[in-house]
Tab-separated table of C-alpha atoms in Angstrom:
chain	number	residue	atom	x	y	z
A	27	UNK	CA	17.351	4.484	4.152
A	28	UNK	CA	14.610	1.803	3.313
A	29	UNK	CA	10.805	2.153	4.037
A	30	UNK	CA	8.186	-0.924	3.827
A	31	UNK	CA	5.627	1.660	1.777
A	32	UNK	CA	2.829	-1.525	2.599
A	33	UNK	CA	3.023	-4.038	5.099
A	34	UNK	CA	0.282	-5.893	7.101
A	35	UNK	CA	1.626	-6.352	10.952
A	36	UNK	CA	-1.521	-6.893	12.395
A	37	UNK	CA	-1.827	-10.296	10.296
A	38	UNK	CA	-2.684	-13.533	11.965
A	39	UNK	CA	0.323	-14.909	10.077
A	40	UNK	CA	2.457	-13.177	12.502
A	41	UNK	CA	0.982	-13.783	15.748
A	42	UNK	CA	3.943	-16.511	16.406
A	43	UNK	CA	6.632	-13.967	16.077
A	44	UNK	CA	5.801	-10.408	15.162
A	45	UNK	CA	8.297	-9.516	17.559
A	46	UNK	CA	11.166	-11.231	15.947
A	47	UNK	CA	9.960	-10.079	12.197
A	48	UNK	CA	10.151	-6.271	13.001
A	49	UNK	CA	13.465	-7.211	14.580
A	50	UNK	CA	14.659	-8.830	11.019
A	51	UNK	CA	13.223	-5.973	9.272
A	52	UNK	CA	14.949	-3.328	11.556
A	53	UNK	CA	18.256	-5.652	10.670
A	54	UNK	CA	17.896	-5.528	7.090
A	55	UNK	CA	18.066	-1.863	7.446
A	56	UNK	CA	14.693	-0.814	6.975
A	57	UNK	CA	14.388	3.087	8.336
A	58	UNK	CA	10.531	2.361	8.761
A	59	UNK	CA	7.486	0.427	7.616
A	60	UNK	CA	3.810	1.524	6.704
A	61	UNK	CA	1.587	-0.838	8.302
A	62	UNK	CA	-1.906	-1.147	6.957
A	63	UNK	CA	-5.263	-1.237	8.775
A	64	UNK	CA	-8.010	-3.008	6.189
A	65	UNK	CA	-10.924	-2.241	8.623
A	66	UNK	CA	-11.923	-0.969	12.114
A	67	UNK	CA	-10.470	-3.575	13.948
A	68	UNK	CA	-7.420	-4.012	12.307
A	69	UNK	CA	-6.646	-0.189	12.621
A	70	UNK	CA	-7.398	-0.541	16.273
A	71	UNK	CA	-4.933	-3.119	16.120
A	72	UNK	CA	-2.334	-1.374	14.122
A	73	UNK	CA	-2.667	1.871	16.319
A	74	UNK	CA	-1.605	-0.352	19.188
A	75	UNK	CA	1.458	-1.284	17.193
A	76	UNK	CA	2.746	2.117	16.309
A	77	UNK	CA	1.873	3.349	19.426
A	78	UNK	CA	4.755	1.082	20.914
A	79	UNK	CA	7.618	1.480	17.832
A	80	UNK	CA	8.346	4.610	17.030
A	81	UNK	CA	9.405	3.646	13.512
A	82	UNK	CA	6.498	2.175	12.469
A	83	UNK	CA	3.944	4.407	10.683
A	84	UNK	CA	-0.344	3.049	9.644
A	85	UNK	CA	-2.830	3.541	7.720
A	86	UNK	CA	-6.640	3.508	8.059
A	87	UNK	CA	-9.192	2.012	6.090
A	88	UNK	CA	-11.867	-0.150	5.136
A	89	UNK	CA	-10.564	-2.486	2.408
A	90	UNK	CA	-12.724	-2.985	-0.823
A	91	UNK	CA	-13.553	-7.131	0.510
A	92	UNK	CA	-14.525	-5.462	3.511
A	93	UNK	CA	-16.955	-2.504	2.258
A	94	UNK	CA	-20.471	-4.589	2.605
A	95	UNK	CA	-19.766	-3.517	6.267
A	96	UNK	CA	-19.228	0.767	5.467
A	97	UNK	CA	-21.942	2.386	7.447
A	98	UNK	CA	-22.145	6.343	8.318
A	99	UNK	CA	-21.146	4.167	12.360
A	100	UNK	CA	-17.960	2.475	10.531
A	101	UNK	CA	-17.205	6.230	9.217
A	102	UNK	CA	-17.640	7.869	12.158
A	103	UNK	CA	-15.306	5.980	14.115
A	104	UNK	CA	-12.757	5.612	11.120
A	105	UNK	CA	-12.738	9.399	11.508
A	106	UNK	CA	-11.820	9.300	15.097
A	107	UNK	CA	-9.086	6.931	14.988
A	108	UNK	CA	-7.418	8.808	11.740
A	109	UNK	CA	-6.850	11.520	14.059
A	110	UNK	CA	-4.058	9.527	15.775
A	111	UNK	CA	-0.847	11.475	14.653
A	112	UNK	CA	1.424	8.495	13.178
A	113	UNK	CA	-1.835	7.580	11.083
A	114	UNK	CA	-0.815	8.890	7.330
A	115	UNK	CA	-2.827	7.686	4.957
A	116	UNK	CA	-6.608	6.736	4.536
A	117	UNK	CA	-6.696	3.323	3.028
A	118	UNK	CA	-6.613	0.935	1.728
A	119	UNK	CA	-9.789	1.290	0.111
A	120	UNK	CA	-10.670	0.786	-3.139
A	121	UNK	CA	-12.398	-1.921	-5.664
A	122	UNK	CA	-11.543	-5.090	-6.072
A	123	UNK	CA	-13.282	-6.961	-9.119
A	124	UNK	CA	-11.082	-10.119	-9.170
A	125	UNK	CA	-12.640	-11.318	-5.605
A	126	UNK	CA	-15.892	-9.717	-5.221
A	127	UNK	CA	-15.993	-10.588	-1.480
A	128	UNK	CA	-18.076	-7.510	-1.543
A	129	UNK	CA	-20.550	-6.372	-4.065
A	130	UNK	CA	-19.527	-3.902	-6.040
A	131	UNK	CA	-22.000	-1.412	-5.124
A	132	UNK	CA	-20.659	-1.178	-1.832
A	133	UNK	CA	-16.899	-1.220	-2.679
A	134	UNK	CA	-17.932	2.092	-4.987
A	135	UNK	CA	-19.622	3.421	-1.828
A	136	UNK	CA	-17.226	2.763	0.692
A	137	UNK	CA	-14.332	4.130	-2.020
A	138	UNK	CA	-16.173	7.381	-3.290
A	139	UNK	CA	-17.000	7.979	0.589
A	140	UNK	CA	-13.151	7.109	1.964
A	141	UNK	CA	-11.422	9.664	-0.549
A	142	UNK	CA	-13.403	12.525	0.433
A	143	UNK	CA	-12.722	11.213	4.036
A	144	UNK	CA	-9.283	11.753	3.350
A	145	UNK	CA	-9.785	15.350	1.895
A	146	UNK	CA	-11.738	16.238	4.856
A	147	UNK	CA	-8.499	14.893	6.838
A	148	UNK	CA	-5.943	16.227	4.426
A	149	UNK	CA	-4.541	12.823	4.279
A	150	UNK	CA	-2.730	10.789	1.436
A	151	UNK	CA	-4.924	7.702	0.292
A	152	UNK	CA	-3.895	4.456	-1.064
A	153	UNK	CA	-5.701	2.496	-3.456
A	154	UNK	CA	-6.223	-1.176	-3.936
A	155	UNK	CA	-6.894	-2.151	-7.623
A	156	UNK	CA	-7.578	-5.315	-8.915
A	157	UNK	CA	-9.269	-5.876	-12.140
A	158	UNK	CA	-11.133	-2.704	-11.873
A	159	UNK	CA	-8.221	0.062	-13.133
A	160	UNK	CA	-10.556	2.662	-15.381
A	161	UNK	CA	-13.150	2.877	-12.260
A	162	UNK	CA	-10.837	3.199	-10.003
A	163	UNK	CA	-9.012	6.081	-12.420
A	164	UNK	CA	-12.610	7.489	-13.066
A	165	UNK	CA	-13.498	7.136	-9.163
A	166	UNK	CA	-9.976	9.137	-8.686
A	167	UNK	CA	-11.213	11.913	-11.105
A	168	UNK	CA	-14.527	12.097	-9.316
A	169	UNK	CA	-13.297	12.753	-6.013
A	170	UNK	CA	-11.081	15.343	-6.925
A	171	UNK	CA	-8.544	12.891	-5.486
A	172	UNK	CA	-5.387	14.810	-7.579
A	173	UNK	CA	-5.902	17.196	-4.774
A	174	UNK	CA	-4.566	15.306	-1.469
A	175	UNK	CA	-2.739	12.206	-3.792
A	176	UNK	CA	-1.514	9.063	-2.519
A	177	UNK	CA	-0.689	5.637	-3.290
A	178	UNK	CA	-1.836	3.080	-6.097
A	179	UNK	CA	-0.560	0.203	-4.254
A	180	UNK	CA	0.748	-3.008	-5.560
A	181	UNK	CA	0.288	-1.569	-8.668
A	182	UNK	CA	-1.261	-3.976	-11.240
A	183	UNK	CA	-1.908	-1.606	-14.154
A	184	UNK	CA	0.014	-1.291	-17.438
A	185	UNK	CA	2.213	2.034	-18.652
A	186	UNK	CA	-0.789	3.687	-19.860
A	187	UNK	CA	-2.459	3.336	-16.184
A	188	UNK	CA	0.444	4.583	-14.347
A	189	UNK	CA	0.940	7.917	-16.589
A	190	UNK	CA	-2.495	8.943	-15.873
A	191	UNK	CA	-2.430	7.803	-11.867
A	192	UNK	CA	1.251	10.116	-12.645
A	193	UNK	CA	-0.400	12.678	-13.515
A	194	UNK	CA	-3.158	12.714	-10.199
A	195	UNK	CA	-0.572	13.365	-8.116
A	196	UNK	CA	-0.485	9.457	-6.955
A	197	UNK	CA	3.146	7.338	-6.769
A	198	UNK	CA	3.430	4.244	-7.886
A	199	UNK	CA	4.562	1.278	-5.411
A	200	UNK	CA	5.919	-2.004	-6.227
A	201	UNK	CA	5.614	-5.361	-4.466
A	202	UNK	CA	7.522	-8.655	-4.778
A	203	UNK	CA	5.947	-9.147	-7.701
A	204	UNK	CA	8.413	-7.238	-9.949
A	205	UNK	CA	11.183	-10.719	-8.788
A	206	UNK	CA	9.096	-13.089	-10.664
A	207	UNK	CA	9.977	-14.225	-14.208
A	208	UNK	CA	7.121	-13.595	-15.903
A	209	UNK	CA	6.152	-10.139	-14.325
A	210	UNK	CA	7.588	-8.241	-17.606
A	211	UNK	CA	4.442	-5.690	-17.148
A	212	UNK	CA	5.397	-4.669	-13.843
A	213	UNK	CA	8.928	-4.029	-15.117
A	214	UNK	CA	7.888	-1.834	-18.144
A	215	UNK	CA	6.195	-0.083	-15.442
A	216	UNK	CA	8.950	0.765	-13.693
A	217	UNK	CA	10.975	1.603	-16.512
A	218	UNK	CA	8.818	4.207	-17.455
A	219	UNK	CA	7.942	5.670	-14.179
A	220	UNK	CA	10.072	8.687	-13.055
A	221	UNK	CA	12.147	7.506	-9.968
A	222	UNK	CA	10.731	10.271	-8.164
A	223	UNK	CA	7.365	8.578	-8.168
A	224	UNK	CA	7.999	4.791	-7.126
A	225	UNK	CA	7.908	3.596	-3.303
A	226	UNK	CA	8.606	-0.097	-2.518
A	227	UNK	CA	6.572	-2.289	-0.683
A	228	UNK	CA	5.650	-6.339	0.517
A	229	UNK	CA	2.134	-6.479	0.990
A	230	UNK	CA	3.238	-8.301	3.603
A	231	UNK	CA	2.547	-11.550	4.518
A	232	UNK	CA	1.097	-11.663	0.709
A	233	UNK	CA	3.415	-11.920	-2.571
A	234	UNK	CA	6.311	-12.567	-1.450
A	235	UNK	CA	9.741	-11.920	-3.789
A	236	UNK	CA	11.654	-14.441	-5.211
A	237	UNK	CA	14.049	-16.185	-3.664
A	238	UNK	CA	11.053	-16.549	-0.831
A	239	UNK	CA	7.951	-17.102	-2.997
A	240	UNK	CA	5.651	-19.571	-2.024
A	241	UNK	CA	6.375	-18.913	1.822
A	242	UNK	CA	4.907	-16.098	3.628
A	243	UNK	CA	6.438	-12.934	3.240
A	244	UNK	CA	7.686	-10.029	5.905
A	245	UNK	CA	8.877	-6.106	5.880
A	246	UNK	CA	12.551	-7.488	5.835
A	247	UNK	CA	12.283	-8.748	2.142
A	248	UNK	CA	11.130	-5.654	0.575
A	249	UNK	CA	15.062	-5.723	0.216
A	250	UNK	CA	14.704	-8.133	-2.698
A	251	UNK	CA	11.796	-5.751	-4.172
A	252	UNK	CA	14.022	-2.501	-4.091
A	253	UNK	CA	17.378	-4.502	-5.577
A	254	UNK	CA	15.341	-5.568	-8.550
A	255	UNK	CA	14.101	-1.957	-8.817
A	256	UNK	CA	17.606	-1.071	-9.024
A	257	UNK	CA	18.781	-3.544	-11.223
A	258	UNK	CA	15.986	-2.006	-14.063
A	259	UNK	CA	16.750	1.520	-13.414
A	260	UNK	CA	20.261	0.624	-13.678
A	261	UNK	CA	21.214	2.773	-10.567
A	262	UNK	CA	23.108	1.661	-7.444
A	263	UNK	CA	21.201	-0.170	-5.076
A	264	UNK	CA	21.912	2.528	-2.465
A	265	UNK	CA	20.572	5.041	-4.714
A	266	UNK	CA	16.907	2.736	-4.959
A	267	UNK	CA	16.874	2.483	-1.602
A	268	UNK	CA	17.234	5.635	-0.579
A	269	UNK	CA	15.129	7.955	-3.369
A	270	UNK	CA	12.561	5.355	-2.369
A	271	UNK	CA	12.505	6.060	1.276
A	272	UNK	CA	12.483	9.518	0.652
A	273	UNK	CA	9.273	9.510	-1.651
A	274	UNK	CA	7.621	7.344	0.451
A	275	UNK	CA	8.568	10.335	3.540
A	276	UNK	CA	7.371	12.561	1.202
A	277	UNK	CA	3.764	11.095	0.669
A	278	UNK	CA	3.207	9.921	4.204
A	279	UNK	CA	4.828	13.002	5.540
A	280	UNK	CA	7.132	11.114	7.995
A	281	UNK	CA	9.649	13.332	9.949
C-alpha cells in the first residue's frame, strides 16, 4: 500500500498529461491519492476527477491565499459540494503569513469559519501553515478542532509544534521536503513522531523530492518521500509504506 496524503490534480501544470501522471502514479504502486480542492472551482474540478477514478479521494476548501473571497455564498456552496461521498476532508484552509496573498483578517475568518464547517460535517480538516504555527495551534484550540482532527499538512513546524498538533488528535504529513540536505528540522520531526501519526504526501506539482527537485513534481514521487521516511525510522521500506497508507485510511476514512 501507498497513499498520496496531498496532491493537487486539478493543477494547470498537468493539463498536458494528467492522464499519463495518474497512470505513473498507479505504476509506482500508489493504492490511492488525496487530491486537494484550494477553492470553489478547483473542488468543482476535483469532484469531476474522483468522480471518474475510483481510487482517487478530495478534499474541499478555500485555501488561506484564497480567503479575501470567503463569503456566507462561498460557504454555502462549499457545504453542498462536501456532501459528495469521496470528499474526506475540509481543507485546505488555514493561514499563511509567509505570502499574505490574503490579509490576514480574512485568512482567520475563512479558517475559524472552515473548522467548524467541518464539525458540522463530521469531517477531518487539513491545515496549511506557513509562518503562522502558534495561531494556527491557538485557532485549533478555539475551534474545538481536537474533536473531528485532521491533517497539518506539509508540516513546517519544529518537535515542539508537532507534540502539541499530537496531542489534538491531528497527524503529521511529510512532503519532499524531508529529501533535501538541509531539511534536518523536518527529520527531527519525524524522528520524534510516533509512526502511527505520519502520512506522506507531494504537494504536488510543488516541492518536489530529490532526485527531481527543481522540476515539477507528481503523486508517483511521493515514493522518494516515504523511502526517506523509512530510512530515519530505520524500518523496511514496505513497512513505511504501508503503516502510512493505513493512517492516512484511517483519517480520511477510505474503505
Amino acid at each position: 500500500m501507498l497513499i498520496d496524503a496531498h496532491t493537487h490534480l486539478d493543477m494547470p501544470e498537468f493539463d498536458s498529461d494528467r492522464a499519463e501522471v495518474i497512470a505513473r502514479a498507479r505504476n509506482a504502486g500508489l493504492t490511492a491519492m488525496i487530491t486537494v480542492g484550494i477553492d470553489l472551482e478547483s473542488g468543482r474540478s476535483v469532484l469531476d476527477l474522483v468522480g471518474r477514478h475510483d481510487f482517487i479521494y478530495c478534499t474541499l476548501g478555500v485555501h488561506p491565499h484564497e480567503a479575501k473571497h470567503w463569503t456566507p455564498i462561498v460557504s454555502k456552496e462549499l457545504s453542498t459540494l462536501l456532501d459528495h461521498p469521496k470528499a474526506v476532508a475540509v481543507g485546505e484552509t488555514g493561514l499563511d503569513f509567509f505570502r499574505d496573498h490574503s490579509p490576514r483578517r480574512d485568512q482567520r475568518r475563512a479558517f475559524h469559519e472552515q473548522i467548524a464547517l467541518a464539525r458540522d460535517k463530521s469531517l477531518p480538516v487539513v491545515v496549511h501553515d506557513r509562518d503562522a504555527h502558534m495561531e494556527v495551534l491557538d485557532i485549533l484550540k478555539e475551534e474545538g478542532a481536537d474533536t473531528i482532527g485532521g491533517v497539518i499538512h506539509c508540516f513546517s513546524g519544529d518537535v515542539g509544534m508537532a507534540k502539541k498538533c499530537l496531542d489534538m488528535g491531528f497527524y503529521i504529513s511529510i512532503p519532499g521536503t524531508i529529501t533535501f540536505p538541509k531539511a534536518e528540522e523536518i527529520r527531527r520531526v519525524v524522528r520524534a513522531t510516533p509512526l502511527n501519526r505520519l502520512l506522506v504526501e507531494t504537494d504536488a506539482p510543488y516541492l518536489t523530492p530529490v532526485p527531481f527537485r527543481g522540476k515539477r513534481n507528481e503523486p508517483a514521487y511521493v515514493t522518494y518521500t516515504v523511502a526517506e521516511l523509512a530510512r530515519i525510522k530505520e524500518i523496511p521500506l514496505e513497512e513505511a509504506r504501508e503503516i502510512t497508507a493505513r493512517n492516512a485510511k484511517t483519517i480520511f476514512r477510505i474503505p
